[in-house]
Amino acid sequence: DAKTTQPPSMDCAEGRAANLPCNHSTISGNEYVYWYRQIHSQGPQYIIHGLKNNETNEMASLIITEDRKSSTLILPHATLRDTAVYYCIVRVNSGGSNYKLTFGKGTLLTVNP
Amino acid sequence: GAVVSQHPSRVICKSGTSVKIECRSLDFQATTMFWYRQFPKKSLMLMATSNEGSKATYEQGVEKDKFLINHASLTLSTLTVTSAHPEDSSFYICSARDASGRASNEQFFGPGTRLTVL
């Protein structure tokens, strides 16, 4: 799976949008971009994933650049409960061992009151 | 839907004893379950992939005789840490893949089990 690069930490004011970047310059054509987050001492939580097109769900929006070498996760109105480590993962979406997720160090997002 | 539970949530044991951790998919069937380990302030590291009815596949460096994995049904996988030592103290997390192969959110994570070996 392609490697990803994320800033180690970011701060955001409560109520403002949080924009979390991720670089994946070696991504292959069949690899998806996944975002998970982990609140302290809990299991990871799926947020969103995409291949080429921008995606939006009830939690967040995912913006993928046209060349697919980077993406941004947007939390439109961050709350204190969004404080967590956010992981950007790229992987193929096919069977067998390709369902494995390889977690990097992620970005610690701290939402401040 | 798509809830994964783990039991126990926290366990303290003496060095040399064995500890079993259960991972259950509560409202879906999971052909594949994954076991991760996370040390303090570190990221999750995949230990093994567990397929229902067959032997688990271990990642490089993970001792299969020390970390016994059983996936006897489509809703239950167990991880047994045998002869636990203090260096095995960690946060163990499982995830389960929905057998229906839903395109979104393929892996659902459990809440984790905190193991402390004295």
PDB file of C-alpha atoms in Angstrom:
ATOM      1  CA  ASP A   1       0.000   0.000   0.000  1.00  0.00           C
ATOM      2  CA  ALA A   2       1.144   3.562  -0.694  1.00  0.00           C
ATOM      3  CA  LYS A   3       2.611   5.512   2.203  1.00  0.00           C
ATOM      4  CA  THR A   4       0.960   8.615   3.514  1.00  0.00           C
ATOM      5  CA  THR A   5       2.329  11.740   5.148  1.00  0.00           C
ATOM      6  CA  GLN A   6       0.331  13.743   7.664  1.00  0.00           C
ATOM      7  CA  PRO A   7       1.252  16.594   9.994  1.00  0.00           C
ATOM      8  CA  PRO A   8       1.741  15.258  13.528  1.00  0.00           C
ATOM      9  CA  SER A   9      -0.637  17.733  15.110  1.00  0.00           C
ATOM     10  CA  MET A  10      -3.141  20.479  14.383  1.00  0.00           C
ATOM     11  CA  ASP A  11      -5.334  22.816  16.392  1.00  0.00           C
ATOM     12  CA  CYS A  12      -8.786  24.049  15.556  1.00  0.00           C
ATOM     13  CA  ALA A  13     -11.260  26.345  17.277  1.00  0.00           C
ATOM     14  CA  GLU A  14     -14.588  24.880  18.258  1.00  0.00           C
ATOM     15  CA  GLY A  15     -17.238  25.589  15.636  1.00  0.00           C
ATOM     16  CA  ARG A  16     -14.742  26.226  12.891  1.00  0.00           C
ATOM     17  CA  ALA A  17     -13.892  23.907  10.028  1.00  0.00           C
ATOM     18  CA  ALA A  18     -10.984  21.550  10.546  1.00  0.00           C
ATOM     19  CA  ASN A  19      -8.994  20.772   7.400  1.00  0.00           C
ATOM     20  CA  LEU A  20      -6.664  17.818   7.751  1.00  0.00           C
ATOM     21  CA  PRO A  21      -4.192  17.265   4.906  1.00  0.00           C
ATOM     22  CA  CYS A  22      -2.685  14.021   3.706  1.00  0.00           C
ATOM     23  CA  ASN A  23      -0.030  13.440   1.062  1.00  0.00           C
ATOM     24  CA  HIS A  24      -0.006  10.154  -0.829  1.00  0.00           C
ATOM     25  CA  SER A  25       2.162  10.923  -3.829  1.00  0.00           C
ATOM     26  CA  THR A  26       2.841   7.254  -4.648  1.00  0.00           C
ATOM     27  CA  ILE A  27      -0.803   6.196  -4.706  1.00  0.00           C
ATOM     28  CA  SER A  28      -1.742   3.688  -7.392  1.00  0.00           C
ATOM     29  CA  GLY A  29      -4.733   3.923  -9.654  1.00  0.00           C
ATOM     30  CA  ASN A  30      -6.655   1.223  -7.818  1.00  0.00           C
ATOM     31  CA  GLU A  31      -5.966   2.476  -4.300  1.00  0.00           C
ATOM     32  CA  TYR A  32      -8.623   4.188  -2.262  1.00  0.00           C
ATOM     33  CA  VAL A  33      -8.082   6.886   0.358  1.00  0.00           C
ATOM     34  CA  TYR A  34      -9.567   6.019   3.754  1.00  0.00           C
ATOM     35  CA  TRP A  35      -9.857   8.148   6.850  1.00  0.00           C
ATOM     36  CA  TYR A  36     -10.267   6.793  10.362  1.00  0.00           C
ATOM     37  CA  ARG A  37     -10.016   8.505  13.696  1.00  0.00           C
ATOM     38  CA  GLN A  38      -9.182   7.282  17.169  1.00  0.00           C
ATOM     39  CA  ILE A  39     -10.365   9.011  20.266  1.00  0.00           C
ATOM     40  CA  HIS A  40      -8.124   8.393  23.246  1.00  0.00           C
ATOM     41  CA  SER A  41      -8.297   4.820  24.569  1.00  0.00           C
ATOM     42  CA  GLN A  42     -10.961   3.757  22.080  1.00  0.00           C
ATOM     43  CA  GLY A  43     -10.936   1.701  18.896  1.00  0.00           C
ATOM     44  CA  PRO A  44     -10.631   3.500  15.548  1.00  0.00           C
ATOM     45  CA  GLN A  45     -13.767   4.837  13.915  1.00  0.00           C
ATOM     46  CA  TYR A  46     -14.331   4.898  10.172  1.00  0.00           C
ATOM     47  CA  ILE A  47     -14.991   8.362   8.770  1.00  0.00           C
ATOM     48  CA  ILE A  48     -15.020   8.306   4.990  1.00  0.00           C
ATOM     49  CA  HIS A  49     -13.271   6.951   1.931  1.00  0.00           C
ATOM     50  CA  GLY A  50     -12.955   7.790  -1.760  1.00  0.00           C
ATOM     51  CA  LEU A  51     -11.190   6.938  -4.990  1.00  0.00           C
ATOM     52  CA  LYS A  52     -11.233   9.960  -7.280  1.00  0.00           C
ATOM     53  CA  ASN A  53     -14.304  12.033  -6.646  1.00  0.00           C
ATOM     54  CA  ASN A  54     -14.925  14.187  -3.626  1.00  0.00           C
ATOM     55  CA  GLU A  55     -17.106  12.507  -1.049  1.00  0.00           C
ATOM     56  CA  THR A  56     -19.356  13.784   1.706  1.00  0.00           C
ATOM     57  CA  ASN A  57     -21.236  12.055   4.475  1.00  0.00           C
ATOM     58  CA  GLU A  58     -22.771  13.035   7.787  1.00  0.00           C
ATOM     59  CA  MET A  59     -19.372  13.191   9.463  1.00  0.00           C
ATOM     60  CA  ALA A  60     -17.046  14.841   6.993  1.00  0.00           C
ATOM     61  CA  SER A  61     -16.063  15.716   3.453  1.00  0.00           C
ATOM     62  CA  LEU A  62     -13.125  14.266   1.564  1.00  0.00           C
ATOM     63  CA  ILE A  63     -11.459  16.342  -1.115  1.00  0.00           C
ATOM     64  CA  ILE A  64      -9.052  14.469  -3.394  1.00  0.00           C
ATOM     65  CA  THR A  65      -6.838  16.408  -5.779  1.00  0.00           C
ATOM     66  CA  GLU A  66      -7.153  15.715  -9.475  1.00  0.00           C
ATOM     67  CA  ASP A  67      -3.775  13.961  -9.595  1.00  0.00           C
ATOM     68  CA  ARG A  68      -4.786  12.002  -6.463  1.00  0.00           C
ATOM     69  CA  LYS A  69      -1.469  12.719  -4.798  1.00  0.00           C
ATOM     70  CA  SER A  70      -3.056  14.408  -1.825  1.00  0.00           C
ATOM     71  CA  SER A  71      -6.355  14.767  -0.059  1.00  0.00           C
ATOM     72  CA  THR A  72      -7.993  16.811   2.666  1.00  0.00           C
ATOM     73  CA  LEU A  73     -10.472  15.700   5.267  1.00  0.00           C
ATOM     74  CA  ILE A  74     -12.840  18.456   6.274  1.00  0.00           C
ATOM     75  CA  LEU A  75     -14.833  18.496   9.486  1.00  0.00           C
ATOM     76  CA  PRO A  76     -17.184  21.393   8.744  1.00  0.00           C
ATOM     77  CA  HIS A  77     -17.998  22.414  12.311  1.00  0.00           C
ATOM     78  CA  ALA A  78     -15.515  20.923  14.734  1.00  0.00           C
ATOM     79  CA  THR A  79     -16.633  20.163  18.272  1.00  0.00           C
ATOM     80  CA  LEU A  80     -14.632  19.265  21.357  1.00  0.00           C
ATOM     81  CA  ARG A  81     -15.604  15.624  20.796  1.00  0.00           C
ATOM     82  CA  ASP A  82     -13.741  15.662  17.488  1.00  0.00           C
ATOM     83  CA  THR A  83     -10.431  15.824  19.357  1.00  0.00           C
ATOM     84  CA  ALA A  84      -8.713  12.620  18.212  1.00  0.00           C
ATOM     85  CA  VAL A  85      -5.901  11.166  16.123  1.00  0.00           C
ATOM     86  CA  TYR A  86      -6.917  11.115  12.467  1.00  0.00           C
ATOM     87  CA  TYR A  87      -5.414   8.497  10.201  1.00  0.00           C
ATOM     88  CA  CYS A  88      -5.205   8.713   6.432  1.00  0.00           C
ATOM     89  CA  ILE A  89      -4.731   5.300   4.844  1.00  0.00           C
ATOM     90  CA  VAL A  90      -4.495   4.274   1.206  1.00  0.00           C
ATOM     91  CA  ARG A  91      -5.158   0.738   0.083  1.00  0.00           C
ATOM     92  CA  VAL A  92      -6.723  -1.299  -2.640  1.00  0.00           C
ATOM     93  CA  ASN A  93     -10.345  -2.250  -2.222  1.00  0.00           C
ATOM     94  CA  SER A  94     -10.186  -5.865  -3.307  1.00  0.00           C
ATOM     95  CA  GLY A  95     -10.131  -9.182  -1.604  1.00  0.00           C
ATOM     96  CA  GLY A  96      -7.856 -11.278   0.503  1.00  0.00           C
ATOM     97  CA  SER A  97      -5.085  -9.693   2.479  1.00  0.00           C
ATOM     98  CA  ASN A  98      -5.648  -6.402   0.713  1.00  0.00           C
ATOM     99  CA  TYR A  99      -8.329  -5.672   3.258  1.00  0.00           C
ATOM    100  CA  LYS A 100      -5.569  -5.013   5.768  1.00  0.00           C
ATOM    101  CA  LEU A 101      -5.256  -1.466   7.059  1.00  0.00           C
ATOM    102  CA  THR A 102      -1.785  -0.084   7.690  1.00  0.00           C
ATOM    103  CA  PHE A 103      -1.914   2.736  10.213  1.00  0.00           C
ATOM    104  CA  GLY A 104       0.688   5.492  10.178  1.00  0.00           C
ATOM    105  CA  LYS A 105       1.212   8.023  12.937  1.00  0.00           C
ATOM    106  CA  GLY A 106      -1.775  10.164  12.004  1.00  0.00           C
ATOM    107  CA  THR A 107      -2.578  13.743  12.971  1.00  0.00           C
ATOM    108  CA  LEU A 108      -3.597  14.649  16.495  1.00  0.00           C
ATOM    109  CA  LEU A 109      -6.377  17.176  16.074  1.00  0.00           C
ATOM    110  CA  THR A 110      -7.086  19.218  19.162  1.00  0.00           C
ATOM    111  CA  VAL A 111     -10.288  21.219  19.121  1.00  0.00           C
ATOM    112  CA  ASN A 112     -10.089  24.141  21.518  1.00  0.00           C
ATOM    113  CA  PRO A 113     -13.031  25.880  23.176  1.00  0.00           C
TER     114      PRO A 113
ATOM    115  CA  GLY B   1     -25.601  -1.580  13.049  1.00  0.00           C
ATOM    116  CA  ALA B   2     -22.047  -2.844  12.537  1.00  0.00           C
ATOM    117  CA  VAL B   3     -21.106  -3.099  16.187  1.00  0.00           C
ATOM    118  CA  VAL B   4     -18.046  -4.969  17.394  1.00  0.00           C
ATOM    119  CA  SER B   5     -17.570  -5.740  21.054  1.00  0.00           C
ATOM    120  CA  GLN B   6     -14.539  -6.886  23.005  1.00  0.00           C
ATOM    121  CA  HIS B   7     -14.357  -8.611  26.333  1.00  0.00           C
ATOM    122  CA  PRO B   8     -12.881  -7.886  28.750  1.00  0.00           C
ATOM    123  CA  SER B   9     -12.323  -4.156  28.348  1.00  0.00           C
ATOM    124  CA  ARG B  10      -9.530  -4.240  30.874  1.00  0.00           C
ATOM    125  CA  VAL B  11      -7.543  -7.074  32.408  1.00  0.00           C
ATOM    126  CA  ILE B  12      -4.686  -7.285  34.866  1.00  0.00           C
ATOM    127  CA  CYS B  13      -2.823 -10.547  35.201  1.00  0.00           C
ATOM    128  CA  LYS B  14       0.313 -11.971  36.724  1.00  0.00           C
ATOM    129  CA  SER B  15       3.374 -12.722  34.668  1.00  0.00           C
ATOM    130  CA  GLY B  16       3.314 -16.255  33.274  1.00  0.00           C
ATOM    131  CA  THR B  17      -0.445 -16.589  33.067  1.00  0.00           C
ATOM    132  CA  SER B  18      -2.552 -16.717  29.899  1.00  0.00           C
ATOM    133  CA  VAL B  19      -5.243 -14.235  28.995  1.00  0.00           C
ATOM    134  CA  LYS B  20      -8.063 -14.666  26.506  1.00  0.00           C
ATOM    135  CA  ILE B  21      -9.664 -11.696  24.741  1.00  0.00           C
ATOM    136  CA  GLU B  22     -12.920 -12.086  22.827  1.00  0.00           C
ATOM    137  CA  CYS B  23     -14.017 -10.120  19.801  1.00  0.00           C
ATOM    138  CA  ARG B  24     -17.626 -10.360  18.669  1.00  0.00           C
ATOM    139  CA  SER B  25     -19.501  -8.899  15.741  1.00  0.00           C
ATOM    140  CA  LEU B  26     -22.925  -8.222  17.230  1.00  0.00           C
ATOM    141  CA  ASP B  27     -25.142  -7.564  14.236  1.00  0.00           C
ATOM    142  CA  PHE B  28     -23.286  -8.889  11.234  1.00  0.00           C
ATOM    143  CA  GLN B  29     -21.263 -11.875  10.160  1.00  0.00           C
ATOM    144  CA  ALA B  30     -17.527 -11.452   9.849  1.00  0.00           C
ATOM    145  CA  THR B  31     -15.555 -13.805   7.641  1.00  0.00           C
ATOM    146  CA  THR B  32     -12.394 -11.903   8.486  1.00  0.00           C
ATOM    147  CA  MET B  33     -11.291 -10.378  11.749  1.00  0.00           C
ATOM    148  CA  PHE B  34      -8.080  -8.506  12.437  1.00  0.00           C
ATOM    149  CA  TRP B  35      -6.112  -8.166  15.656  1.00  0.00           C
ATOM    150  CA  TYR B  36      -4.046  -5.063  16.373  1.00  0.00           C
ATOM    151  CA  ARG B  37      -1.797  -4.011  19.212  1.00  0.00           C
ATOM    152  CA  GLN B  38      -1.133  -0.452  20.269  1.00  0.00           C
ATOM    153  CA  PHE B  39       1.558   0.662  22.684  1.00  0.00           C
ATOM    154  CA  PRO B  40       1.252   4.021  24.469  1.00  0.00           C
ATOM    155  CA  LYS B  41       1.537   6.990  22.120  1.00  0.00           C
ATOM    156  CA  LYS B  42       2.127   4.680  19.178  1.00  0.00           C
ATOM    157  CA  SER B  43       0.000   3.747  16.211  1.00  0.00           C
ATOM    158  CA  LEU B  44      -1.898   0.520  15.747  1.00  0.00           C
ATOM    159  CA  MET B  45       0.174  -2.405  14.552  1.00  0.00           C
ATOM    160  CA  LEU B  46      -1.541  -5.308  12.831  1.00  0.00           C
ATOM    161  CA  MET B  47      -0.727  -8.605  14.517  1.00  0.00           C
ATOM    162  CA  ALA B  48      -2.742 -11.116  12.534  1.00  0.00           C
ATOM    163  CA  THR B  49      -5.609 -11.680  10.162  1.00  0.00           C
ATOM    164  CA  SER B  50      -8.148 -14.257  11.246  1.00  0.00           C
ATOM    165  CA  ASN B  51     -10.390 -16.049   8.778  1.00  0.00           C
ATOM    166  CA  GLU B  52     -13.366 -18.065   9.948  1.00  0.00           C
ATOM    167  CA  GLY B  53     -12.663 -21.761   9.898  1.00  0.00           C
ATOM    168  CA  SER B  54      -9.009 -21.516   8.947  1.00  0.00           C
ATOM    169  CA  LYS B  55      -5.664 -20.691  10.484  1.00  0.00           C
ATOM    170  CA  ALA B  56      -4.765 -17.104  11.178  1.00  0.00           C
ATOM    171  CA  THR B  57      -2.149 -15.288   9.145  1.00  0.00           C
ATOM    172  CA  TYR B  58       0.410 -13.583  11.349  1.00  0.00           C
ATOM    173  CA  GLU B  59       2.398 -10.484  10.514  1.00  0.00           C
ATOM    174  CA  GLN B  60       6.162 -10.678  10.469  1.00  0.00           C
ATOM    175  CA  GLY B  61       7.624 -10.649  13.942  1.00  0.00           C
ATOM    176  CA  VAL B  62       4.464 -11.796  15.714  1.00  0.00           C
ATOM    177  CA  GLU B  63       4.862 -15.151  17.468  1.00  0.00           C
ATOM    178  CA  LYS B  64       1.966 -17.400  16.540  1.00  0.00           C
ATOM    179  CA  ASP B  65       2.613 -19.735  19.484  1.00  0.00           C
ATOM    180  CA  LYS B  66       2.419 -16.852  21.903  1.00  0.00           C
ATOM    181  CA  PHE B  67      -0.611 -15.131  20.446  1.00  0.00           C
ATOM    182  CA  LEU B  68      -3.146 -17.864  19.728  1.00  0.00           C
ATOM    183  CA  ILE B  69      -6.041 -16.838  17.523  1.00  0.00           C
ATOM    184  CA  ASN B  70      -9.232 -18.805  17.037  1.00  0.00           C
ATOM    185  CA  HIS B  71     -12.046 -17.784  14.700  1.00  0.00           C
ATOM    186  CA  ALA B  72     -14.505 -20.614  15.154  1.00  0.00           C
ATOM    187  CA  SER B  73     -17.651 -18.802  14.075  1.00  0.00           C
ATOM    188  CA  LEU B  74     -18.689 -15.898  11.885  1.00  0.00           C
ATOM    189  CA  THR B  75     -19.270 -13.714  14.923  1.00  0.00           C
ATOM    190  CA  LEU B  76     -16.473 -14.610  17.312  1.00  0.00           C
ATOM    191  CA  SER B  77     -12.693 -14.498  17.282  1.00  0.00           C
ATOM    192  CA  THR B  78     -10.477 -14.948  20.311  1.00  0.00           C
ATOM    193  CA  LEU B  79      -6.913 -13.896  21.008  1.00  0.00           C
ATOM    194  CA  THR B  80      -5.069 -15.735  23.772  1.00  0.00           C
ATOM    195  CA  VAL B  81      -1.861 -14.230  25.063  1.00  0.00           C
ATOM    196  CA  THR B  82       0.014 -17.221  26.459  1.00  0.00           C
ATOM    197  CA  SER B  83       2.564 -16.943  29.244  1.00  0.00           C
ATOM    198  CA  ALA B  84       2.115 -13.213  29.367  1.00  0.00           C
ATOM    199  CA  HIS B  85       5.018 -10.989  30.392  1.00  0.00           C
ATOM    200  CA  PRO B  86       5.119  -7.298  31.297  1.00  0.00           C
ATOM    201  CA  GLU B  87       6.273  -6.402  27.787  1.00  0.00           C
ATOM    202  CA  ASP B  88       2.973  -7.808  26.481  1.00  0.00           C
ATOM    203  CA  SER B  89       1.120  -5.059  28.320  1.00  0.00           C
ATOM    204  CA  SER B  90      -0.664  -3.123  25.597  1.00  0.00           C
ATOM    205  CA  PHE B  91      -3.986  -2.064  24.115  1.00  0.00           C
ATOM    206  CA  TYR B  92      -5.361  -4.891  21.962  1.00  0.00           C
ATOM    207  CA  ILE B  93      -7.957  -3.961  19.354  1.00  0.00           C
ATOM    208  CA  CYS B  94      -9.882  -6.163  16.978  1.00  0.00           C
ATOM    209  CA  SER B  95     -11.741  -5.288  13.825  1.00  0.00           C
ATOM    210  CA  ALA B  96     -14.228  -7.263  11.795  1.00  0.00           C
ATOM    211  CA  ARG B  97     -15.030  -7.224   8.129  1.00  0.00           C
ATOM    212  CA  ASP B  98     -18.651  -7.547   7.134  1.00  0.00           C
ATOM    213  CA  ALA B  99     -19.129 -10.758   5.162  1.00  0.00           C
ATOM    214  CA  SER B 100     -21.699  -9.077   2.973  1.00  0.00           C
ATOM    215  CA  GLY B 101     -18.859  -7.001   1.576  1.00  0.00           C
ATOM    216  CA  ARG B 102     -20.530  -3.667   1.939  1.00  0.00           C
ATOM    217  CA  ALA B 103     -18.543  -1.194  -0.114  1.00  0.00           C
ATOM    218  CA  SER B 104     -18.417   1.405   2.591  1.00  0.00           C
ATOM    219  CA  ASN B 105     -16.866   1.008   6.006  1.00  0.00           C
ATOM    220  CA  GLU B 106     -15.638  -2.496   5.465  1.00  0.00           C
ATOM    221  CA  GLN B 107     -13.885  -2.832   8.793  1.00  0.00           C
ATOM    222  CA  PHE B 108     -15.543  -2.137  12.100  1.00  0.00           C
ATOM    223  CA  PHE B 109     -13.380  -1.792  15.170  1.00  0.00           C
ATOM    224  CA  GLY B 110     -13.958  -2.963  18.696  1.00  0.00           C
ATOM    225  CA  PRO B 111     -13.434  -0.685  21.706  1.00  0.00           C
ATOM    226  CA  GLY B 112     -10.159  -2.350  22.649  1.00  0.00           C
ATOM    227  CA  THR B 113      -8.852  -4.338  25.618  1.00  0.00           C
ATOM    228  CA  ARG B 114      -6.257  -2.894  27.961  1.00  0.00           C
ATOM    229  CA  LEU B 115      -3.921  -5.661  29.144  1.00  0.00           C
ATOM    230  CA  THR B 116      -1.594  -5.053  32.060  1.00  0.00           C
ATOM    231  CA  VAL B 117       0.826  -7.805  33.025  1.00  0.00           C
ATOM    232  CA  LEU B 118       2.367  -7.445  36.462  1.00  0.00           C
TER     233      LEU B 118
END
